mmCIF file with all atom_site columns, C-alpha atoms in Angstrom:
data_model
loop_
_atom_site.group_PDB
_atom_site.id
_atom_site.type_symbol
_atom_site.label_atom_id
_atom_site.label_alt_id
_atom_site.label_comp_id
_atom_site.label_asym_id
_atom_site.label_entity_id
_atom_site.label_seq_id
_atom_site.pdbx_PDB_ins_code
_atom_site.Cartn_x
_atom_site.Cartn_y
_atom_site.Cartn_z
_atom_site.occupancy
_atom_site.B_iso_or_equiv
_atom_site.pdbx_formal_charge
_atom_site.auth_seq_id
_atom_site.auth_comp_id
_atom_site.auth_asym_id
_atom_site.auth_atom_id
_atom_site.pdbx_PDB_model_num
ATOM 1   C CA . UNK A 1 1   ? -15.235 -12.797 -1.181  1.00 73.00 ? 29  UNK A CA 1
ATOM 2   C CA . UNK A 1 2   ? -12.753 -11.092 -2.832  1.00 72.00 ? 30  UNK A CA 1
ATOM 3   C CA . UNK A 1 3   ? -14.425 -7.381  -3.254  1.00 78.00 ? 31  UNK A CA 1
ATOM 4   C CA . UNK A 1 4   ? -15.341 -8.257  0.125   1.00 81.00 ? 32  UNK A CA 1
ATOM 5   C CA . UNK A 1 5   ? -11.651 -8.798  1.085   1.00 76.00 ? 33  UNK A CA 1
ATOM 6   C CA . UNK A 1 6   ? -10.558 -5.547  -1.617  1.00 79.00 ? 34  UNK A CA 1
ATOM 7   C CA . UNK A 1 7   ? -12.763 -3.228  0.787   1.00 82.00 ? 35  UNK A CA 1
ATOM 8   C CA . UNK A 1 8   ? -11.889 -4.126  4.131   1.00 82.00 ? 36  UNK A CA 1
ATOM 9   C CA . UNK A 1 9   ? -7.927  -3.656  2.729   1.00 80.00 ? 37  UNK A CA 1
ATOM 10  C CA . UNK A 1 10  ? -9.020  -0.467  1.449   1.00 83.00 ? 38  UNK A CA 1
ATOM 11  C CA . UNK A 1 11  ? -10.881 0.436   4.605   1.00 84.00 ? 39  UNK A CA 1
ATOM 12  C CA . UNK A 1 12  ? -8.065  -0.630  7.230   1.00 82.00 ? 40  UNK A CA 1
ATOM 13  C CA . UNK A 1 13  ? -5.088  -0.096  5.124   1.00 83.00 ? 41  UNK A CA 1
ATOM 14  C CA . UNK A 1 14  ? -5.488  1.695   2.010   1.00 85.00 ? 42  UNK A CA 1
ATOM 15  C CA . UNK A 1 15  ? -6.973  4.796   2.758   1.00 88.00 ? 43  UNK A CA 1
ATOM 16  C CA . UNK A 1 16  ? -5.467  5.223   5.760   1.00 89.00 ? 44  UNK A CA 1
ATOM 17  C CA . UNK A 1 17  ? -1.953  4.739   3.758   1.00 88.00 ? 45  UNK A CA 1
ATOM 18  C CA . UNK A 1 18  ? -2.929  7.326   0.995   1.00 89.00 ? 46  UNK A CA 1
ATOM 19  C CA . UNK A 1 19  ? -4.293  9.456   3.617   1.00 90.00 ? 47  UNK A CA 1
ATOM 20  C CA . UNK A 1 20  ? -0.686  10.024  5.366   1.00 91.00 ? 48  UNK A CA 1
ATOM 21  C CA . UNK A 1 21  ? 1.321   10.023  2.830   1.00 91.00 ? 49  UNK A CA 1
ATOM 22  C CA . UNK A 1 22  ? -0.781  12.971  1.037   1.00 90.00 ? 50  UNK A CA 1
ATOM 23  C CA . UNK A 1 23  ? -0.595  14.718  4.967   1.00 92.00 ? 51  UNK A CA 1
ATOM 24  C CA . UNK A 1 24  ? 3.354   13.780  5.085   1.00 92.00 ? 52  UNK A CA 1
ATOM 25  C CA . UNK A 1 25  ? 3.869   15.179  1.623   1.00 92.00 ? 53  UNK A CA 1
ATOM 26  C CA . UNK A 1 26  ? 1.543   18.609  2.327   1.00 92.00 ? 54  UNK A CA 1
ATOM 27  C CA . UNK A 1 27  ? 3.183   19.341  6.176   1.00 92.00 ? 55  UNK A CA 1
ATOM 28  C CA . UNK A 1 28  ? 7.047   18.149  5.225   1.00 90.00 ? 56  UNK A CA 1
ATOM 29  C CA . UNK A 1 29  ? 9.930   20.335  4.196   1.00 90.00 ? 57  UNK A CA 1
ATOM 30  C CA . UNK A 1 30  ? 11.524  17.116  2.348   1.00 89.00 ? 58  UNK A CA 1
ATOM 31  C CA . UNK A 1 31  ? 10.464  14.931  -0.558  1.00 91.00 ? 59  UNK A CA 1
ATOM 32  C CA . UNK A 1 32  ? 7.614   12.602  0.104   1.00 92.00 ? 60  UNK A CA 1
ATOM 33  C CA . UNK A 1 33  ? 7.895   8.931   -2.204  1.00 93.00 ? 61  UNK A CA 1
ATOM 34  C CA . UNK A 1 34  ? 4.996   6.535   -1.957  1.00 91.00 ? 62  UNK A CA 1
ATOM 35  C CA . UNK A 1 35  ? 5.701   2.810   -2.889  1.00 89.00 ? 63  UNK A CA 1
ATOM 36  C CA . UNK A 1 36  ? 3.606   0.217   -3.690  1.00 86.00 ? 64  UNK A CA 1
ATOM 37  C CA . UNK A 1 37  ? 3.963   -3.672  -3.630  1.00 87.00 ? 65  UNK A CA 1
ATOM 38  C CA . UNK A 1 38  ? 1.973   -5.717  -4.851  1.00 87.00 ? 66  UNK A CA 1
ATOM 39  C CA . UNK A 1 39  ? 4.182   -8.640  -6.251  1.00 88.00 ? 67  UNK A CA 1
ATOM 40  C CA . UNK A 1 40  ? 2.718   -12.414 -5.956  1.00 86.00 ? 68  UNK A CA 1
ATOM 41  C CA . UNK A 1 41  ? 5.434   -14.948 -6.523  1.00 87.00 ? 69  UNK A CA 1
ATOM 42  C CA . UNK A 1 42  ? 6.217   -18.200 -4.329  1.00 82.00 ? 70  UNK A CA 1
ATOM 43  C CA . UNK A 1 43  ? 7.692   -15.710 -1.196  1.00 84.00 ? 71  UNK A CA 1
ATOM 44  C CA . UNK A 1 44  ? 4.253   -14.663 -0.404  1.00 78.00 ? 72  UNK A CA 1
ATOM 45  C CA . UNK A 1 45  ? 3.510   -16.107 2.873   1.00 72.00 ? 73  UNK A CA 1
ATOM 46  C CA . UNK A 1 46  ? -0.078  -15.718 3.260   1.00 62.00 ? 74  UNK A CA 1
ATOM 47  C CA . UNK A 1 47  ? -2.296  -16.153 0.777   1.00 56.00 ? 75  UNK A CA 1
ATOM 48  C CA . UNK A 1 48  ? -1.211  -19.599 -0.497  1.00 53.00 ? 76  UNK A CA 1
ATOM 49  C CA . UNK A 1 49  ? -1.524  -20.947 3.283   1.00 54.00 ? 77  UNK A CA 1
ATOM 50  C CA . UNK A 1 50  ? -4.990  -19.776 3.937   1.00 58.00 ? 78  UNK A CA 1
ATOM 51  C CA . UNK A 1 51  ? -7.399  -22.076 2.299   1.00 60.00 ? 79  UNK A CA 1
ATOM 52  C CA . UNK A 1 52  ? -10.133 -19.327 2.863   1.00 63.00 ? 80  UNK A CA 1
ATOM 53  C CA . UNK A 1 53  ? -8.520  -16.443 0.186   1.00 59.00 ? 81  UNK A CA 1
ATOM 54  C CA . UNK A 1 54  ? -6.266  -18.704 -1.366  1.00 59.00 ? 82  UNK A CA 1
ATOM 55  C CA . UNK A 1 55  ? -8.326  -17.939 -5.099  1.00 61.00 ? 83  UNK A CA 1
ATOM 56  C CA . UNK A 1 56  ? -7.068  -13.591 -4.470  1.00 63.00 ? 84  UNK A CA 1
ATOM 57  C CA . UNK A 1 57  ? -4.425  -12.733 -5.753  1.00 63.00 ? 85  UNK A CA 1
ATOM 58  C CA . UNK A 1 58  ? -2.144  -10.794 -4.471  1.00 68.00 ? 86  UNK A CA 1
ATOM 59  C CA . UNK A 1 59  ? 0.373   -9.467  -1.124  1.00 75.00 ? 87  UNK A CA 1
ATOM 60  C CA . UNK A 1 60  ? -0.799  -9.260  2.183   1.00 72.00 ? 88  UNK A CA 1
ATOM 61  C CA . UNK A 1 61  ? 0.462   -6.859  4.468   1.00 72.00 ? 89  UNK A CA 1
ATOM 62  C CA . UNK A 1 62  ? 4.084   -6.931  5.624   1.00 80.00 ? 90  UNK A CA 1
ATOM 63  C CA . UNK A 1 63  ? 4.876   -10.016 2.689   1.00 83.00 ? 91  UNK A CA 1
ATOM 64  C CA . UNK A 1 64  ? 7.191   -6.863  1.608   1.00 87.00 ? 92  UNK A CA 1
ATOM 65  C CA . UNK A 1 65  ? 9.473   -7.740  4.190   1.00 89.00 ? 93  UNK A CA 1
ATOM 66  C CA . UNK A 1 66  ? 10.529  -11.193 3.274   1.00 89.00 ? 94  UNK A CA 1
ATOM 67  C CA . UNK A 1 67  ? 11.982  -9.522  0.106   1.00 89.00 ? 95  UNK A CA 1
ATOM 68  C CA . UNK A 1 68  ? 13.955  -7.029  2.199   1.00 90.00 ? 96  UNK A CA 1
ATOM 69  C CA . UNK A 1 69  ? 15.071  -8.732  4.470   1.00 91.00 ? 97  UNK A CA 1
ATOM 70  C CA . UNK A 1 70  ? 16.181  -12.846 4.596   1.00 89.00 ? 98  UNK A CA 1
ATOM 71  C CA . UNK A 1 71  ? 13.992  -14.699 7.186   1.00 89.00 ? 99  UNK A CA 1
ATOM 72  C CA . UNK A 1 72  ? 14.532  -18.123 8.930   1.00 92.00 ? 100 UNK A CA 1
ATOM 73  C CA . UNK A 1 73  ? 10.730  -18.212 9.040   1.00 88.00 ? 101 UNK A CA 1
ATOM 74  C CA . UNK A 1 74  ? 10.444  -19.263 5.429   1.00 88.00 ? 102 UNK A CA 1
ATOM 75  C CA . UNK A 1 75  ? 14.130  -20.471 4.459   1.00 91.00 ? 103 UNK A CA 1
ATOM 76  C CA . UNK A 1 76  ? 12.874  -23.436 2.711   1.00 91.00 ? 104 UNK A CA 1
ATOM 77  C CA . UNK A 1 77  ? 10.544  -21.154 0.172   1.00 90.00 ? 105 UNK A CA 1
ATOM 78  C CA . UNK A 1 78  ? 14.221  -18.954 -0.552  1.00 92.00 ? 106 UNK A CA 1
ATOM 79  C CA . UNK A 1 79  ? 15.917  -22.407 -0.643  1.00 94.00 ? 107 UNK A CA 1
ATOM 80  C CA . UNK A 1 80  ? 13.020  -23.479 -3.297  1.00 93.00 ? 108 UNK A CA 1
ATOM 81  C CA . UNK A 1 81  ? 13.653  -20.092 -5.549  1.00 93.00 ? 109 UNK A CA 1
ATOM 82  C CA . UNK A 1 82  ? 17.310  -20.551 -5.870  1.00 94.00 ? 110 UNK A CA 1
ATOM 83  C CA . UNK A 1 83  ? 16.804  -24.144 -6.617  1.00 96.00 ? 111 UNK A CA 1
ATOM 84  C CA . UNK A 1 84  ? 14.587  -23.255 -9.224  1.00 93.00 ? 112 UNK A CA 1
ATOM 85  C CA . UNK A 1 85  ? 16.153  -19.843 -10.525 1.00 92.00 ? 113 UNK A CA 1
ATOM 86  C CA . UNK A 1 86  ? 15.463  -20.343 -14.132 1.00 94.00 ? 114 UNK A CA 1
ATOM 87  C CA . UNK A 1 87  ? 11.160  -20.826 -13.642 1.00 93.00 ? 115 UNK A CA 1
ATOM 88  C CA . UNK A 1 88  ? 9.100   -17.602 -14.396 1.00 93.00 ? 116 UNK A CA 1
ATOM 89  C CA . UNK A 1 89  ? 8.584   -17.894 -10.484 1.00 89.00 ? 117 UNK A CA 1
ATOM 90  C CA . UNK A 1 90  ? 11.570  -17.856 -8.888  1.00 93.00 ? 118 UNK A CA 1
ATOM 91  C CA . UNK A 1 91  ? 12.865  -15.219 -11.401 1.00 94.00 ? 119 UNK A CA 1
ATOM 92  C CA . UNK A 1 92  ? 9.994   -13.134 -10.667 1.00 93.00 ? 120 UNK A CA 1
ATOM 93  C CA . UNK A 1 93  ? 11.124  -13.471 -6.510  1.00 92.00 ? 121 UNK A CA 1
ATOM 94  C CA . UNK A 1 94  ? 14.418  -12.558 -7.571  1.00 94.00 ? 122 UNK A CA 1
ATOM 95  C CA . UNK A 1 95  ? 13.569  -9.348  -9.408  1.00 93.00 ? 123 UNK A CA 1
ATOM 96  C CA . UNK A 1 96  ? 11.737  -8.542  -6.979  1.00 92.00 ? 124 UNK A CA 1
ATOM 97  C CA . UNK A 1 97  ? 14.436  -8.631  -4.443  1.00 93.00 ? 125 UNK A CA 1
ATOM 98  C CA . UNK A 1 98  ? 16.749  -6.815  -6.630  1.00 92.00 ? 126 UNK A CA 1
ATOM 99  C CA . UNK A 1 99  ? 14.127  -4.127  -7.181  1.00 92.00 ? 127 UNK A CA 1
ATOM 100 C CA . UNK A 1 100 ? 12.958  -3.786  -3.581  1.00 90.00 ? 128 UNK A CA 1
ATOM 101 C CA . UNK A 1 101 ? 16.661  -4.116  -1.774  1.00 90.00 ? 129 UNK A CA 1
ATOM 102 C CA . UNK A 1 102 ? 17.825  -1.694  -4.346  1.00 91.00 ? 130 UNK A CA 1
ATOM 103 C CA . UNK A 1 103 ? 15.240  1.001   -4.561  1.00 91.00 ? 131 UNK A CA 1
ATOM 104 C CA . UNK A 1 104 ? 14.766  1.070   -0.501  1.00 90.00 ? 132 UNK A CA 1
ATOM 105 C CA . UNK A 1 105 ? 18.370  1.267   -0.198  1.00 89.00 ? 133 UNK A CA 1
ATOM 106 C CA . UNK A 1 106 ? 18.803  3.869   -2.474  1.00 89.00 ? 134 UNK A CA 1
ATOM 107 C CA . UNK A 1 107 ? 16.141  6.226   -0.970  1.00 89.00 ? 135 UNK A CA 1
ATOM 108 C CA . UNK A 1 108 ? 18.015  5.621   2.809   1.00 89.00 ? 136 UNK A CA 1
ATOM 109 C CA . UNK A 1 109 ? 21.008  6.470   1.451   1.00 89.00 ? 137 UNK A CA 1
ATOM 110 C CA . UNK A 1 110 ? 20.508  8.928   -1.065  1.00 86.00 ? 138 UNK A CA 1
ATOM 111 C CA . UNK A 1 111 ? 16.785  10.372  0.265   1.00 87.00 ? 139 UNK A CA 1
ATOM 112 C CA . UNK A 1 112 ? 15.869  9.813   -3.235  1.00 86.00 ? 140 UNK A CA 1
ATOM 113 C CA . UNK A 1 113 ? 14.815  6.002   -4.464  1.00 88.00 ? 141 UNK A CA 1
ATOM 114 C CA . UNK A 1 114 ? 17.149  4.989   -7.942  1.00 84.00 ? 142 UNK A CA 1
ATOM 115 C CA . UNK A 1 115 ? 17.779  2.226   -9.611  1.00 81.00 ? 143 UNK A CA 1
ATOM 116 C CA . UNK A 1 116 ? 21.323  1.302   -10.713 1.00 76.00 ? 144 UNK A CA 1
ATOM 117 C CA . UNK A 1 117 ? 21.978  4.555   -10.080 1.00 74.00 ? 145 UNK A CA 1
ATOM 118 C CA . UNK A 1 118 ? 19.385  6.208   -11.999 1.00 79.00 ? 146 UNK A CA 1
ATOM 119 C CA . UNK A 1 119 ? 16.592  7.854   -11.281 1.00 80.00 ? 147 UNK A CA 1
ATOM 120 C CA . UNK A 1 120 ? 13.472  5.772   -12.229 1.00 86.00 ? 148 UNK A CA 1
ATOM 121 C CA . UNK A 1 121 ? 11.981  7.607   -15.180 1.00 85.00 ? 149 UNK A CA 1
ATOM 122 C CA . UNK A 1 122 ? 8.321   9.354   -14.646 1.00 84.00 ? 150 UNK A CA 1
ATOM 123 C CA . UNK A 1 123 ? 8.761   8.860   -10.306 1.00 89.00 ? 151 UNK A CA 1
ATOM 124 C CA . UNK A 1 124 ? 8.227   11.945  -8.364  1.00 90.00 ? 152 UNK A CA 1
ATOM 125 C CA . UNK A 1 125 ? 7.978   12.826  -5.296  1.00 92.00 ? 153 UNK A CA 1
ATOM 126 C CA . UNK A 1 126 ? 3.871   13.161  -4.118  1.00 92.00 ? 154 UNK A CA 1
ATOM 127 C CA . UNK A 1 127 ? 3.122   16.979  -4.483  1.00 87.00 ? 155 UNK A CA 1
ATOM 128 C CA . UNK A 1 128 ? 0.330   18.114  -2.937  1.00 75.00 ? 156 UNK A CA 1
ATOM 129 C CA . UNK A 1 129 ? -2.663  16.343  -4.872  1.00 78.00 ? 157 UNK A CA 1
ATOM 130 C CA . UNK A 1 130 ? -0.495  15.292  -7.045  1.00 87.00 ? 158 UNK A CA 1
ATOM 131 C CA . UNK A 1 131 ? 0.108   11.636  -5.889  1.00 90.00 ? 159 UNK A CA 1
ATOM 132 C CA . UNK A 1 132 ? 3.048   9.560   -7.890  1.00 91.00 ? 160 UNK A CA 1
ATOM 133 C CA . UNK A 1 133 ? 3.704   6.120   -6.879  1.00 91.00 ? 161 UNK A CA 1
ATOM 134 C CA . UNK A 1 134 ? 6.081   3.489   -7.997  1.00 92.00 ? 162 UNK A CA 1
ATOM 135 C CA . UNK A 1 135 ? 4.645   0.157   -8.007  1.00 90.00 ? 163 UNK A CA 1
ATOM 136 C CA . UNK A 1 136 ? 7.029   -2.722  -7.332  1.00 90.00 ? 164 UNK A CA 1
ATOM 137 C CA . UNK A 1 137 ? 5.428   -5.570  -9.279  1.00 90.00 ? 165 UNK A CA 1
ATOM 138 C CA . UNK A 1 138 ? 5.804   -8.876  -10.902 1.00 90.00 ? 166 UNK A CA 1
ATOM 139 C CA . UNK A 1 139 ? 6.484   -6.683  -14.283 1.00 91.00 ? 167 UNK A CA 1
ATOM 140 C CA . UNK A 1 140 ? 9.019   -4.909  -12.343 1.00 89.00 ? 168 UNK A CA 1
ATOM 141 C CA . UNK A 1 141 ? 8.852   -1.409  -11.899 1.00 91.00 ? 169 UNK A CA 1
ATOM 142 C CA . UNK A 1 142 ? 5.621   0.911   -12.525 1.00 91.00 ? 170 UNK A CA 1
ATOM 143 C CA . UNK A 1 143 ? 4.974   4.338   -12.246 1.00 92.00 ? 171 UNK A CA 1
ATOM 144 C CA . UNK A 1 144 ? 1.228   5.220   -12.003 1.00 90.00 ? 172 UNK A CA 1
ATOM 145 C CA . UNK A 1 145 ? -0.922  8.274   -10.146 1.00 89.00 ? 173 UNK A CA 1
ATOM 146 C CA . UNK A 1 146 ? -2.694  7.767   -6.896  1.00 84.00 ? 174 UNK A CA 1
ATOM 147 C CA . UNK A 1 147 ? -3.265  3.916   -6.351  1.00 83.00 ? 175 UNK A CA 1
ATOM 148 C CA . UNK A 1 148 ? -7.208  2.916   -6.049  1.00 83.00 ? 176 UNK A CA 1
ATOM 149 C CA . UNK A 1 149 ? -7.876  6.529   -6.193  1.00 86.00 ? 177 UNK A CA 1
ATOM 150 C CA . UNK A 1 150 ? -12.288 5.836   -6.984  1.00 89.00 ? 178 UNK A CA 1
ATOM 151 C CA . UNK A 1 151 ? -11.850 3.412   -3.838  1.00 88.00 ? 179 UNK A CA 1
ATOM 152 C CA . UNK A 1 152 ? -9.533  6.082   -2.093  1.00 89.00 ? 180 UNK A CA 1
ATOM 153 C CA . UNK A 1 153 ? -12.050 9.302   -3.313  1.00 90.00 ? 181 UNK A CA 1
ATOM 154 C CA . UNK A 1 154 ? -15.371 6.947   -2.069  1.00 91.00 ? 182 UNK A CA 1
ATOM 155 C CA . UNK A 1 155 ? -13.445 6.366   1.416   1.00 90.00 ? 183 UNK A CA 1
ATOM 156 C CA . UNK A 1 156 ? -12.736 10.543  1.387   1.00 90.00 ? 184 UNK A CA 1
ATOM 157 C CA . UNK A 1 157 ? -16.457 10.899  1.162   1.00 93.00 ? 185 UNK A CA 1
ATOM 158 C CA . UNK A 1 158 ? -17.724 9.053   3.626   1.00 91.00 ? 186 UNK A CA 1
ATOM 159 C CA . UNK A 1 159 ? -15.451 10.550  6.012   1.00 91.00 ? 187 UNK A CA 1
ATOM 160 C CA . UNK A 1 160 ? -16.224 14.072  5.196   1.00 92.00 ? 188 UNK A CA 1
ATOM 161 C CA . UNK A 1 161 ? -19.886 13.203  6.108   1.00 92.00 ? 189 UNK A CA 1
ATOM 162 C CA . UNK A 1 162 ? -19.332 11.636  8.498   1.00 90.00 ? 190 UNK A CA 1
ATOM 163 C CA . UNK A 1 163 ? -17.128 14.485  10.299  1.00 90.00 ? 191 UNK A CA 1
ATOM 164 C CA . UNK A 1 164 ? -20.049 16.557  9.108   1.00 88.00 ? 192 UNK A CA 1
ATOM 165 C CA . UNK A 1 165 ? -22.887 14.429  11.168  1.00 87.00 ? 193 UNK A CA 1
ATOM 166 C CA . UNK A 1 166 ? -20.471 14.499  14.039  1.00 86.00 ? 194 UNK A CA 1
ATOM 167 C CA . UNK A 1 167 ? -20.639 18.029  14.607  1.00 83.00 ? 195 UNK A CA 1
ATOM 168 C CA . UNK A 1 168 ? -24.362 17.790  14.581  1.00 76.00 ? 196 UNK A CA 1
ATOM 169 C CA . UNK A 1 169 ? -24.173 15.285  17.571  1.00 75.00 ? 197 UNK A CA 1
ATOM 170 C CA . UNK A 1 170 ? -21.339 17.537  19.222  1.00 74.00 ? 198 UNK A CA 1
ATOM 171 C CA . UNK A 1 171 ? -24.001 20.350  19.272  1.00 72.00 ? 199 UNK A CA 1
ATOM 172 C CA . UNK A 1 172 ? -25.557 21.200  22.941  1.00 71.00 ? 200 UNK A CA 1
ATOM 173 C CA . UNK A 1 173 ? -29.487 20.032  22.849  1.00 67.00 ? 201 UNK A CA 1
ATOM 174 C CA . UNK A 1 174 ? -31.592 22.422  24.141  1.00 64.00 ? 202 UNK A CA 1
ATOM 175 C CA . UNK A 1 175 ? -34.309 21.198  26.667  1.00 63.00 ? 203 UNK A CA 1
ATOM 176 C CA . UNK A 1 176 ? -37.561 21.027  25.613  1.00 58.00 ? 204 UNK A CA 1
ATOM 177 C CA . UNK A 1 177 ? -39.635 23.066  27.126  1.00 64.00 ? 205 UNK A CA 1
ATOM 178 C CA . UNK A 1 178 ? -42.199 21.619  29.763  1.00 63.00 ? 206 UNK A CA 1
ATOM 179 C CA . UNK A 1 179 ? -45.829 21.945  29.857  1.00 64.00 ? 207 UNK A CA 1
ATOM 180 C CA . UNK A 1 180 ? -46.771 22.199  33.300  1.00 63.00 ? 208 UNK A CA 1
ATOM 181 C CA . UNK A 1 181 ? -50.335 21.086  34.280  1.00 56.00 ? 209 UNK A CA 1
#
């Protein structure tokens, strides 16, 4: 289940991701950042609900935004983490929030994303292939080269061919000629 899970994500949302931000970075006059999240702490909302992929580990898609922004949706799960501030967990949450409010904050304001007011040592902007990320994570901050980049390289592939048997469908068929009797 879970590689299953692992390459749907990297079919629907992966690829697709890496894809535009190597396009936005190539075609844009300004400084492209990718981030990554992939913190797991008690604010994730989906995984620990859904008895079906409650054993993978790890964000789901737009879990990001309940550390950016407060939500009434799951106030008792902040209400939980402040109770509990001194666990690995909650601290974990709370980093998180610092590093996420800060970072995103920073690159609005300043079109560049910092910490404390520093830059975050080894981040670059993506330059054409090369891809920097920043990974926001339950260790905090890493820096690392094109996420999934085998899963992101076998998805590159496969489109390539098949953009390549397209054009051999696109092509006019020529009528076979007819024997008359």
């Amino acid at each position: 289940m879970k590689h299953y899970v692992e390459l749907l994500l990297d079919m629907n949302f992966g690829y697709g991701t890496d894809k535009a931000v190597r396009t936005h970075a190539s075609k844009s006059s300004g400084k492209t950042f990718y981030l990554w999240f992939s913190v797991v702490s008690s604010l994730i909302t989906f995984f620990p609900r859904s008895p079906d992929v409650a054993n993978i580990y790890g964000a789901s898609h737009g879990d990001d935004i309940y550390y950016l922004f407060r939500s009434d949706v799951i106030q008792a799960l902040y209400e939980e983490v402040l109770k509990n501030n001194h666990t690995k967990e909650s601290k974990v949450s709370l980093q998180a929030i610092d590093n996420i409010s800060t970072i995103y904050t920073n690159l609005a304001k300043y079109g560049t994303p910092t910490y404390q007011n520093e830059p975050i040592e080894g981040f670059q902007s993506v330059q054409q292939d090369k891809v920097f990320f920043l990974d926001i994570n339950n260790l905090g901050l890493t820096i690392g080269r094109r996420p999934n980049q085998i899963a992101f390289d076998f998805w590159e592939s496969i489109e390539k061919r098949a953009i390549e048997l397209s054009k051999d469908l696109k092509k006019p068929k020529q009528k076979a000629e007819r024997n008359e009797l």
